[in-house]
């Protein structure tokens, strides 16, 4: 055993992967808000996932007992993160490191099947993080889109294997793809476009060619993987009596309320196409890799030799691009939805860099100077496309932490308020009013006691029961603490919401207004603390209220 491990450690590939692991740790420490290098992960979505995951670990059933519209795998992961650390995202940080390292390793693997030698393949893998951490598409981190990247790269790798092995691969590949489909279906199903297109195109080909054995293998092994990922959740929902709630929230609410478009299927596809085209035309780099690179793969037969595999690649590419934005319109689109596009930048990225490596004539053996220079360049490029580090602990008292002019070390509102709540109560009850989860449930280690523990980025008239329920909680003073926000220059009594988008959360995760709530709020609660900090370029004041008596 020892000799076998020693032999593997001496292999070039293993040494490359170890170095990539260290690169992944270092880069994620700078780029992800889940990193200990940051004061607190202020991402609303990340905290919402953590809050629901925590609720799960306390026996609260998602969709039935607490409202949130992502898939159950997202909450399971964050529930495990809560068990590891009640008030931090350290497990998510470790998972994100694994995701980035896996993406780099798969970039190396794809480069190798594209006939690159070990050194140029390794250099491409070292440079690839700039694709996966590109801000604002990689924003705070901890998104389903980011976790999906290595799964998409595995699908691309499978297409290359099919191309080079006469469509004959181990059935375990199809089992893995079916497993991924099940996981993504129960995490964020709009990211399934690549797999839907791949299975339709490949299945139709095998059906037309009457290759029954391969078709049966595809269906059987993929089906087993899919069932393994989904049946346990079906049992869970049946056992907890929450299957109906799951369907109503995760399927119906997302498709009928959360998606902003209500036009026909064909019209939604046209709208998606417009958004995708706008993305590629917005940046020369995106156009070169996304449009130019895809055309290169289709017409340059030295990359994928079979017409079928070129069709499979194109189908996966288009499926990802179109379904990721299906049902959304300009102005309601969040850029992180498009991070999955970057998986399809990898093959053109490899091809163009290989042309450069051939031109400069890289040595056939490892060159420490070349490797070190590429490493430095990679860090330089990542910092060029992702400036998250400017709000980390490396920049004390930055505007995302406090707007106070002081040399004394400060903490963000989340930590400051969280400390107050935990000092006053061992098990604080809290309402995050009017905004997507601002992180105070996490900082206070508070388990939500209300069904609508937060608001959502939808018009109030689309789901009036959400804010109605939150106001009722305050009127009946059912929680010990209430946290809300306003623009810095307006008080709780003055803030009536953004008049341009009435009844809706506005920039900075600002709630739709507190002026009508103020009378009831001040009757039952007293102001304990305020705190100013910048969130998403908006100067925000956070207010902490405690129940009277």
Coordinates of C-alpha atoms in Angstrom, one line a residue:
X1 CA 0.0 0.0 0.0
X2 CA 2.8 2.4 1.0
X3 CA 4.7 1.7 -2.2
X4 CA 1.6 2.1 -4.3
X5 CA 0.9 5.5 -2.7
X6 CA 4.5 6.6 -3.1
X7 CA 4.4 5.5 -6.8
X8 CA 1.3 7.6 -7.4
X9 CA 2.8 10.6 -5.6
X10 CA 5.8 10.5 -7.9
X11 CA 3.6 10.6 -11.1
X12 CA 3.5 14.0 -12.9
X13 CA -0.2 14.0 -12.9
X14 CA -0.6 13.6 -9.2
X15 CA 1.9 16.3 -8.5
X16 CA 0.1 18.6 -10.8
X17 CA -3.2 17.9 -9.0
X18 CA -1.7 18.6 -5.6
X19 CA -0.4 22.0 -6.9
X20 CA -3.8 22.7 -8.3
X21 CA -5.4 22.0 -4.9
X22 CA -3.1 24.6 -3.3
X23 CA -4.0 27.1 -6.0
X24 CA -7.7 26.4 -5.4
X25 CA -7.3 27.0 -1.7
X26 CA -5.5 30.3 -2.2
X27 CA -7.8 31.6 -4.8
X28 CA -11.0 30.8 -3.0
X29 CA -9.7 32.4 0.1
X30 CA -9.6 35.7 -1.8
X31 CA -12.7 35.3 -4.0
X32 CA -15.4 33.6 -2.0
X33 CA -17.4 35.4 0.7
X34 CA -17.6 32.0 2.5
X35 CA -13.9 32.3 3.2
X36 CA -12.6 33.0 6.7
X37 CA -10.8 35.9 5.1
X38 CA -14.1 37.8 5.1
X39 CA -15.9 39.2 8.1
X40 CA -19.2 37.7 7.2
X41 CA -20.9 36.3 4.1
X42 CA -23.5 39.0 3.4
X43 CA -25.1 37.3 0.4
X44 CA -28.9 37.2 0.8
X45 CA -29.3 33.9 -1.1
X46 CA -26.5 32.2 0.8
X47 CA -27.9 33.1 4.1
X48 CA -31.4 32.1 3.1
X49 CA -30.1 28.7 2.1
X50 CA -28.2 28.4 5.5
X51 CA -31.4 29.5 7.4
X52 CA -33.5 26.8 5.8
X53 CA -30.8 24.2 6.1
X54 CA -30.5 25.1 9.8
X55 CA -34.3 24.8 10.1
X56 CA -34.1 21.3 8.5
X57 CA -31.6 20.2 11.1
X58 CA -34.1 21.3 13.8
X59 CA -36.9 19.2 12.3
X60 CA -38.6 21.9 10.3
X61 CA -39.7 20.7 6.9
X62 CA -38.9 22.9 3.9
X63 CA -41.9 24.1 1.8
X64 CA -44.4 22.9 4.4
X65 CA -43.2 24.6 7.6
X66 CA -40.9 27.2 6.1
X67 CA -41.1 28.9 2.7
X68 CA -38.1 29.0 0.3
X69 CA -38.1 28.1 -3.4
X70 CA -34.7 26.4 -4.1
X71 CA -34.3 22.7 -4.3
X72 CA -33.8 20.4 -1.3
X73 CA -30.2 19.5 -2.1
X74 CA -29.3 23.1 -1.6
X75 CA -30.8 23.1 1.9
X76 CA -29.3 19.7 2.8
X77 CA -25.8 21.0 2.0
X78 CA -26.3 24.1 4.0
X79 CA -27.9 22.1 6.8
X80 CA -24.7 20.1 7.0
X81 CA -22.7 23.3 7.0
X82 CA -24.8 24.5 10.0
X83 CA -23.9 21.3 11.9
X84 CA -20.2 22.0 11.2
X85 CA -20.4 25.6 12.3
X86 CA -23.5 27.3 13.5
X87 CA -22.6 30.8 12.4
X88 CA -20.2 30.5 9.5
X89 CA -20.0 29.0 6.0
X90 CA -16.7 27.1 6.6
X91 CA -18.0 23.8 5.1
X92 CA -19.3 25.6 2.1
X93 CA -15.9 27.2 1.7
X94 CA -14.3 23.8 1.7
X95 CA -16.8 22.5 -0.9
X96 CA -16.2 25.5 -3.1
X97 CA -12.4 24.8 -3.0
X98 CA -13.3 21.2 -4.1
X99 CA -15.4 22.5 -6.9
X100 CA -12.7 24.9 -8.2
X101 CA -10.0 22.2 -7.9
X102 CA -12.3 19.7 -9.7
X103 CA -12.9 22.2 -12.5
X104 CA -9.2 22.8 -12.9
X105 CA -8.5 19.0 -13.0
X106 CA -11.2 18.5 -15.5
X107 CA -9.8 21.3 -17.7
X108 CA -6.5 19.4 -17.5
X109 CA -8.2 16.1 -18.5
X110 CA -10.1 17.7 -21.4
X111 CA -6.8 19.3 -22.6
X112 CA -5.2 15.8 -22.5
X113 CA -8.0 14.2 -24.6
X114 CA -7.5 17.2 -27.0
X115 CA -3.9 15.8 -27.4
X116 CA -2.0 18.5 -25.4
X117 CA 1.1 17.3 -23.7
X118 CA 1.2 17.3 -19.9
X119 CA 3.0 20.6 -19.4
X120 CA 0.7 22.8 -21.7
X121 CA -2.4 21.0 -20.3
X122 CA -1.2 21.8 -16.8
X123 CA -0.6 25.5 -17.7
X124 CA -4.1 25.7 -19.2
X125 CA -5.5 24.3 -16.0
X126 CA -3.6 26.8 -13.9
X127 CA -5.0 29.7 -16.0
X128 CA -8.6 28.4 -16.0
X129 CA -9.8 29.9 -12.7
X130 CA -10.2 33.2 -14.4
X131 CA -13.1 31.6 -16.2
X132 CA -14.8 30.1 -13.2
X133 CA -14.4 33.1 -10.8
X134 CA -15.3 35.8 -13.3
X135 CA -17.2 38.6 -11.4
X136 CA -20.1 39.4 -11.3
X137 CA -21.1 36.0 -12.8
X138 CA -19.2 34.5 -9.9
X139 CA -20.5 37.0 -7.3
X140 CA -20.4 36.1 -3.6
X141 CA -19.9 32.4 -4.3
X142 CA -22.0 29.5 -3.0
X143 CA -24.4 29.3 -5.9
X144 CA -25.8 26.3 -7.6
X145 CA -24.4 27.6 -10.9
X146 CA -20.9 27.4 -9.5
X147 CA -21.4 23.9 -8.1
X148 CA -22.7 22.9 -11.5
X149 CA -19.6 23.9 -13.4
X150 CA -17.6 20.6 -12.9
X151 CA -20.7 18.6 -13.7
X152 CA -21.0 20.4 -17.0
X153 CA -17.2 19.8 -17.6
X154 CA -17.8 16.1 -17.0
X155 CA -20.5 16.1 -19.6
X156 CA -18.1 17.8 -22.1
X157 CA -15.4 15.2 -21.2
X158 CA -17.9 12.4 -21.8
X159 CA -18.7 13.9 -25.3
X160 CA -14.9 13.7 -26.1
X161 CA -14.7 10.1 -24.8
X162 CA -17.7 9.2 -27.0
X163 CA -15.9 10.8 -30.0
X164 CA -12.6 9.0 -29.4
X165 CA -14.0 5.6 -28.4
X166 CA -16.6 4.9 -31.2
X167 CA -19.5 5.8 -28.9
X168 CA -18.4 3.0 -26.5
X169 CA -17.8 4.1 -22.9
X170 CA -18.3 2.5 -19.5
X171 CA -22.0 2.5 -18.4
X172 CA -20.9 4.1 -15.2
X173 CA -20.6 7.3 -17.2
X174 CA -24.3 7.3 -17.9
X175 CA -25.0 6.4 -14.3
X176 CA -23.0 9.4 -13.2
X177 CA -24.9 11.7 -15.7
X178 CA -28.3 10.4 -14.4
X179 CA -27.1 11.0 -10.9
X180 CA -26.1 14.6 -11.8
X181 CA -29.5 15.1 -13.5
X182 CA -31.3 14.0 -10.3
X183 CA -29.2 16.3 -8.1
X184 CA -29.6 19.4 -10.3
X185 CA -33.3 18.7 -10.8
X186 CA -33.7 18.9 -7.0
X187 CA -31.3 21.9 -6.7
X188 CA -32.2 24.3 -9.6
X189 CA -33.9 22.6 -12.5
X190 CA -33.3 25.5 -14.9
X191 CA -29.7 24.4 -15.1
X192 CA -30.6 21.1 -16.7
X193 CA -30.5 22.4 -20.3
X194 CA -27.3 20.7 -21.3
X195 CA -28.4 17.3 -20.1
X196 CA -31.9 17.6 -21.6
X197 CA -30.4 18.5 -25.0
X198 CA -27.7 15.8 -24.7
X199 CA -30.1 13.0 -23.9
X200 CA -32.6 14.1 -26.6
X201 CA -29.9 14.3 -29.3
X202 CA -28.1 11.1 -28.3
X203 CA -31.2 9.1 -27.7
X204 CA -32.8 10.1 -31.0
X205 CA -29.6 9.2 -32.8
X206 CA -29.5 5.7 -31.2
X207 CA -33.2 5.3 -31.9
X208 CA -32.8 6.2 -35.6
X209 CA -29.7 4.0 -36.0
X210 CA -31.5 1.2 -34.1
X211 CA -28.6 0.7 -31.7
X212 CA -30.8 -0.9 -29.2
X213 CA -28.1 -2.1 -26.8
X214 CA -26.5 1.3 -26.5
X215 CA -29.9 2.9 -26.1
X216 CA -30.9 0.5 -23.4
X217 CA -27.6 1.0 -21.7
X218 CA -28.2 4.8 -21.8
X219 CA -31.7 4.7 -20.4
X220 CA -31.1 2.0 -17.8
X221 CA -27.9 3.3 -16.2
X222 CA -29.0 6.9 -16.4
X223 CA -32.3 6.0 -14.9
X224 CA -30.7 4.2 -12.0
X225 CA -28.5 7.2 -11.3
X226 CA -31.5 9.6 -11.5
X227 CA -33.6 7.4 -9.1
X228 CA -30.8 7.2 -6.6
X229 CA -30.7 11.0 -6.4
X230 CA -34.5 11.5 -6.3
X231 CA -36.2 8.6 -4.6
X232 CA -34.8 9.4 -1.1
X233 CA -36.3 12.8 -1.3
X234 CA -39.6 11.4 -2.5
X235 CA -39.6 9.1 0.6
X236 CA -38.8 12.1 2.8
X237 CA -41.6 14.3 1.4
X238 CA -44.1 11.4 1.7
X239 CA -43.0 10.7 5.3
X240 CA -43.3 14.3 6.3
X241 CA -46.6 14.9 4.4
X242 CA -44.9 17.7 2.4
X243 CA -45.0 16.4 -1.2
X244 CA -47.9 18.8 -2.1
X245 CA -46.1 21.7 -0.5
X246 CA -42.9 20.8 -2.4
X247 CA -44.8 20.8 -5.7
X248 CA -46.6 24.0 -5.0
X249 CA -43.5 25.9 -4.0
X250 CA -40.6 24.4 -5.9
X251 CA -42.4 23.7 -9.2
X252 CA -45.5 25.9 -9.3
X253 CA -44.4 29.0 -7.5
X254 CA -41.1 29.1 -9.4
X255 CA -42.8 28.7 -12.8
X256 CA -45.9 30.9 -12.2
X257 CA -44.7 33.6 -9.9
X258 CA -40.9 33.8 -9.6
X259 CA -40.2 33.7 -13.4
X260 CA -41.1 37.1 -14.7
X261 CA -42.4 36.1 -18.2
X262 CA -46.0 34.8 -18.7
X263 CA -45.9 34.4 -22.5
X264 CA -45.9 31.2 -24.5
X265 CA -43.1 28.6 -24.6
X266 CA -41.9 29.7 -28.0
X267 CA -41.9 33.4 -27.0
X268 CA -39.9 32.5 -23.8
X269 CA -37.3 30.8 -26.0
X270 CA -37.1 33.9 -28.2
X271 CA -36.7 36.0 -25.1
X272 CA -33.9 33.6 -23.9
X273 CA -32.2 33.8 -27.2
X274 CA -32.2 37.7 -27.1
X275 CA -30.7 37.6 -23.6
X276 CA -28.0 35.0 -24.6
X277 CA -27.1 37.0 -27.7
X278 CA -26.8 40.2 -25.6
X279 CA -24.5 38.4 -23.2
X280 CA -22.1 37.3 -26.0
X281 CA -22.2 40.7 -27.7
X282 CA -21.5 42.5 -24.4
X283 CA -17.8 41.5 -24.2
X284 CA -15.2 40.7 -26.9
X285 CA -13.8 37.9 -24.7
X286 CA -17.2 36.3 -24.3
X287 CA -17.8 36.5 -28.1
X288 CA -14.4 35.1 -28.9
X289 CA -14.7 32.1 -26.6
X290 CA -18.5 31.6 -26.8
X291 CA -19.4 32.2 -30.4
X292 CA -16.1 32.0 -32.2
X293 CA -15.0 29.1 -30.1
X294 CA -18.2 27.1 -30.6
X295 CA -18.1 27.7 -34.4
X296 CA -14.4 26.5 -34.3
X297 CA -15.4 23.3 -32.6
X298 CA -18.2 22.7 -35.1
X299 CA -16.1 23.3 -38.2
X300 CA -12.6 22.2 -37.1
X301 CA -12.8 18.5 -37.3
X302 CA -9.5 18.0 -35.5
X303 CA -11.2 18.8 -32.1
X304 CA -14.3 16.6 -32.3
X305 CA -14.0 14.2 -35.3
X306 CA -17.5 12.8 -35.4
X307 CA -20.5 14.8 -36.6
X308 CA -22.6 13.3 -33.9
X309 CA -20.4 14.5 -31.1
X310 CA -20.2 17.9 -32.6
X311 CA -24.0 17.9 -32.6
X312 CA -24.0 16.7 -29.0
X313 CA -21.6 19.5 -28.0
X314 CA -23.7 22.2 -29.8
X315 CA -26.9 20.8 -28.3
X316 CA -25.5 20.9 -24.7
X317 CA -24.1 24.4 -25.3
X318 CA -27.5 25.8 -26.6
X319 CA -29.5 23.9 -24.0
X320 CA -27.5 25.4 -21.2
X321 CA -27.6 28.9 -22.6
X322 CA -31.3 29.0 -23.3
X323 CA -32.8 27.1 -20.4
X324 CA -30.7 28.9 -17.8
X325 CA -32.6 32.2 -18.7
X326 CA -35.9 30.7 -19.7
X327 CA -38.8 32.7 -18.3
X328 CA -36.7 35.8 -17.5
X329 CA -36.7 39.2 -19.1
X330 CA -34.2 42.1 -19.3
X331 CA -34.1 43.9 -16.0
X332 CA -35.1 40.9 -14.0
X333 CA -32.0 38.8 -14.8
X334 CA -29.2 38.2 -12.3
X335 CA -25.8 37.8 -13.9
X336 CA -24.8 34.9 -11.8
X337 CA -27.4 32.8 -13.7
X338 CA -25.0 33.0 -16.6
X339 CA -22.0 31.5 -14.8
X340 CA -22.8 28.1 -16.3
X341 CA -22.0 29.5 -19.8
X342 CA -18.3 29.6 -18.8
X343 CA -18.1 25.8 -18.8
X344 CA -18.4 26.0 -22.6
X345 CA -15.5 28.5 -22.8
X346 CA -13.1 25.8 -21.6
X347 CA -12.6 23.9 -24.9
X348 CA -12.0 27.1 -27.0
X349 CA -9.8 28.4 -24.1
X350 CA -7.7 25.2 -24.4
X351 CA -7.5 25.4 -28.2
X352 CA -6.4 29.0 -28.4
X353 CA -3.8 28.6 -25.6
X354 CA -2.4 25.5 -27.3
X355 CA -1.9 27.6 -30.5
X356 CA 0.1 30.0 -28.4
X357 CA 2.1 27.3 -26.7
X358 CA 2.9 25.7 -30.1
X359 CA 4.0 29.1 -31.3
X360 CA 6.4 29.8 -28.4
X361 CA 7.6 26.1 -28.4
X362 CA 7.2 25.0 -24.8
X363 CA 9.9 22.6 -23.5
X364 CA 8.9 18.9 -23.4
X365 CA 9.7 18.6 -19.7
X366 CA 8.6 20.7 -16.7
X367 CA 10.2 24.1 -16.5
X368 CA 9.9 25.6 -13.0
X369 CA 10.3 29.1 -14.3
X370 CA 7.4 28.7 -16.8
X371 CA 5.2 27.0 -14.1
X372 CA 5.9 29.8 -11.6
X373 CA 5.4 32.5 -14.1
X374 CA 2.1 31.0 -15.2
X375 CA 1.0 30.7 -11.5
X376 CA 1.7 34.4 -10.9
X377 CA -0.1 35.3 -14.2
X378 CA -3.1 33.3 -13.1
X379 CA -3.4 35.1 -9.8
X380 CA -3.0 38.4 -11.6
X381 CA -5.8 37.5 -14.0
X382 CA -8.2 36.3 -11.3
X383 CA -7.7 39.5 -9.3
X384 CA -8.4 41.3 -12.6
X385 CA -11.8 39.7 -13.1
X386 CA -12.8 39.3 -9.4
X387 CA -12.3 42.2 -6.9
X388 CA -14.2 40.6 -4.0
X389 CA -11.0 40.8 -1.9
X390 CA -11.4 44.5 -1.5
X391 CA -14.2 43.9 1.1
X392 CA -12.3 41.2 3.0
X393 CA -10.3 41.5 6.3
X394 CA -7.3 42.6 4.2
X395 CA -9.1 46.0 3.9
X396 CA -10.3 46.7 7.5
X397 CA -13.2 49.0 8.0
X398 CA -14.1 49.1 4.3
X399 CA -17.4 50.5 3.3
X400 CA -19.1 47.0 3.2
X401 CA -18.3 46.7 6.9
X402 CA -19.0 50.2 8.2
X403 CA -19.5 53.8 7.1
X404 CA -18.0 55.1 10.3
X405 CA -14.8 57.1 10.0
X406 CA -12.7 55.4 12.7
X407 CA -9.4 53.6 13.1
X408 CA -11.0 51.3 15.6
X409 CA -11.7 47.8 14.1
X410 CA -15.3 47.5 13.3
X411 CA -17.7 44.6 12.5
X412 CA -20.5 44.4 10.0
X413 CA -24.1 44.9 11.2
X414 CA -24.8 41.2 11.0
X415 CA -22.1 40.4 13.6
X416 CA -22.8 43.4 15.7
X417 CA -26.5 42.7 16.0
X418 CA -26.0 39.0 16.2
X419 CA -23.8 39.5 19.3
X420 CA -26.5 41.6 20.9
X421 CA -29.3 39.1 20.3
X422 CA -27.3 36.1 21.5
X423 CA -26.2 38.0 24.7
X424 CA -29.9 38.7 25.5
X425 CA -31.3 35.3 24.7
X426 CA -29.9 31.8 24.4
X427 CA -32.5 31.0 21.7
X428 CA -33.5 34.3 20.0
X429 CA -36.6 34.6 17.8
X430 CA -36.2 36.9 14.9
X431 CA -38.0 38.3 11.9
X432 CA -36.0 39.6 8.9
X433 CA -38.6 42.1 7.6
X434 CA -39.2 42.9 3.9
X435 CA -35.9 41.8 2.4
X436 CA -34.2 38.7 1.3
X437 CA -32.3 37.1 4.3
X438 CA -29.8 39.8 5.4
X439 CA -27.7 37.3 7.4
X440 CA -29.0 38.0 10.9
X441 CA -30.6 34.6 11.4
X442 CA -27.1 33.2 10.8
X443 CA -25.2 35.7 13.0
X444 CA -27.7 35.3 15.8
X445 CA -28.0 31.5 15.4
X446 CA -31.7 32.0 15.3
X447 CA -34.0 29.3 14.0
X448 CA -36.9 30.9 12.1
X449 CA -40.3 30.6 13.7
X450 CA -42.4 32.0 10.9
X451 CA -43.3 30.5 7.6
X452 CA -42.3 33.6 5.6
X453 CA -39.0 34.3 7.3
X454 CA -37.9 36.6 4.6
X455 CA -39.2 38.5 1.5
X456 CA -38.5 37.7 -2.2
X457 CA -37.5 39.6 -5.2
X458 CA -41.0 39.6 -6.7
X459 CA -43.8 42.3 -6.7
X460 CA -45.9 42.4 -3.6
X461 CA -49.1 41.9 -5.7
X462 CA -47.7 38.6 -7.1
X463 CA -47.6 37.1 -3.6
X464 CA -49.2 39.5 -1.1
X465 CA -49.4 36.9 1.6
X466 CA -45.7 37.2 2.2
X467 CA -45.5 40.7 3.5
X468 CA -49.0 40.4 5.0
X469 CA -47.8 37.6 7.1
X470 CA -44.7 39.4 8.2
X471 CA -46.6 42.5 9.2
X472 CA -49.0 40.3 11.2
X473 CA -46.0 38.9 13.1
X474 CA -45.0 42.4 14.1
X475 CA -48.5 43.5 15.0
X476 CA -48.9 40.5 17.3
X477 CA -45.3 40.9 18.5
X478 CA -44.7 37.2 18.0
X479 CA -40.9 37.4 17.8
X480 CA -38.4 38.9 20.2
X481 CA -36.3 40.7 17.6
X482 CA -37.1 42.5 14.3
X483 CA -34.4 43.5 11.8
X484 CA -35.0 45.7 8.8
X485 CA -33.2 48.2 6.6
X486 CA -33.7 51.6 5.0
X487 CA -31.7 54.0 2.8
X488 CA -29.2 55.8 5.1
X489 CA -30.9 59.2 4.8
X490 CA -34.4 57.9 5.6
X491 CA -35.9 56.7 8.9
X492 CA -38.2 53.8 9.4
X493 CA -41.1 56.2 9.5
X494 CA -40.0 57.9 6.3
X495 CA -39.1 55.0 4.0
X496 CA -41.9 54.3 1.7
X497 CA -40.0 52.1 -0.8
X498 CA -38.7 52.8 -4.2
X499 CA -41.4 54.6 -6.1
X500 CA -40.1 53.3 -9.5
X501 CA -40.8 49.7 -8.4
X502 CA -43.5 49.9 -5.8
X503 CA -44.1 46.9 -3.6
X504 CA -40.8 45.3 -4.5
X505 CA -37.3 44.9 -3.1
X506 CA -34.9 47.5 -4.6
X507 CA -31.2 47.8 -5.0
X508 CA -29.2 47.1 -1.9
X509 CA -31.8 44.5 -0.8
X510 CA -33.9 47.4 0.5
X511 CA -37.4 46.3 1.6
X512 CA -40.5 47.7 -0.2
X513 CA -41.1 50.3 2.6
X514 CA -41.6 50.6 6.3
X515 CA -43.5 53.8 6.8
X516 CA -46.9 52.1 7.0
X517 CA -45.5 49.6 9.4
X518 CA -43.7 52.1 11.7
X519 CA -46.7 52.8 14.0
X520 CA -47.2 49.2 14.9
X521 CA -43.5 48.5 15.1
X522 CA -42.7 51.3 17.6
X523 CA -45.8 50.4 19.6
X524 CA -44.5 46.9 20.4
X525 CA -40.8 47.2 19.9
X526 CA -38.0 49.5 20.9
X527 CA -35.0 50.5 18.8
X528 CA -31.7 48.9 20.1
X529 CA -29.1 49.6 17.5
X530 CA -28.5 51.0 14.0
X531 CA -25.6 50.4 11.7
X532 CA -24.5 51.8 8.3
X533 CA -22.7 49.9 5.7
X534 CA -22.7 49.6 1.9
X535 CA -24.4 46.7 0.2
X536 CA -24.3 46.3 -3.6
X537 CA -23.2 50.0 -4.0
X538 CA -26.1 51.2 -1.8
X539 CA -25.5 53.0 1.5
X540 CA -27.9 51.1 3.8
X541 CA -28.9 51.6 7.4
X542 CA -29.8 48.5 9.4
X543 CA -32.2 48.7 12.3
X544 CA -32.4 46.3 15.3
X545 CA -35.6 46.3 17.3
X546 CA -36.4 44.4 20.5
X547 CA -39.8 43.5 21.8
X548 CA -41.0 45.7 24.7
X549 CA -41.8 44.3 28.1

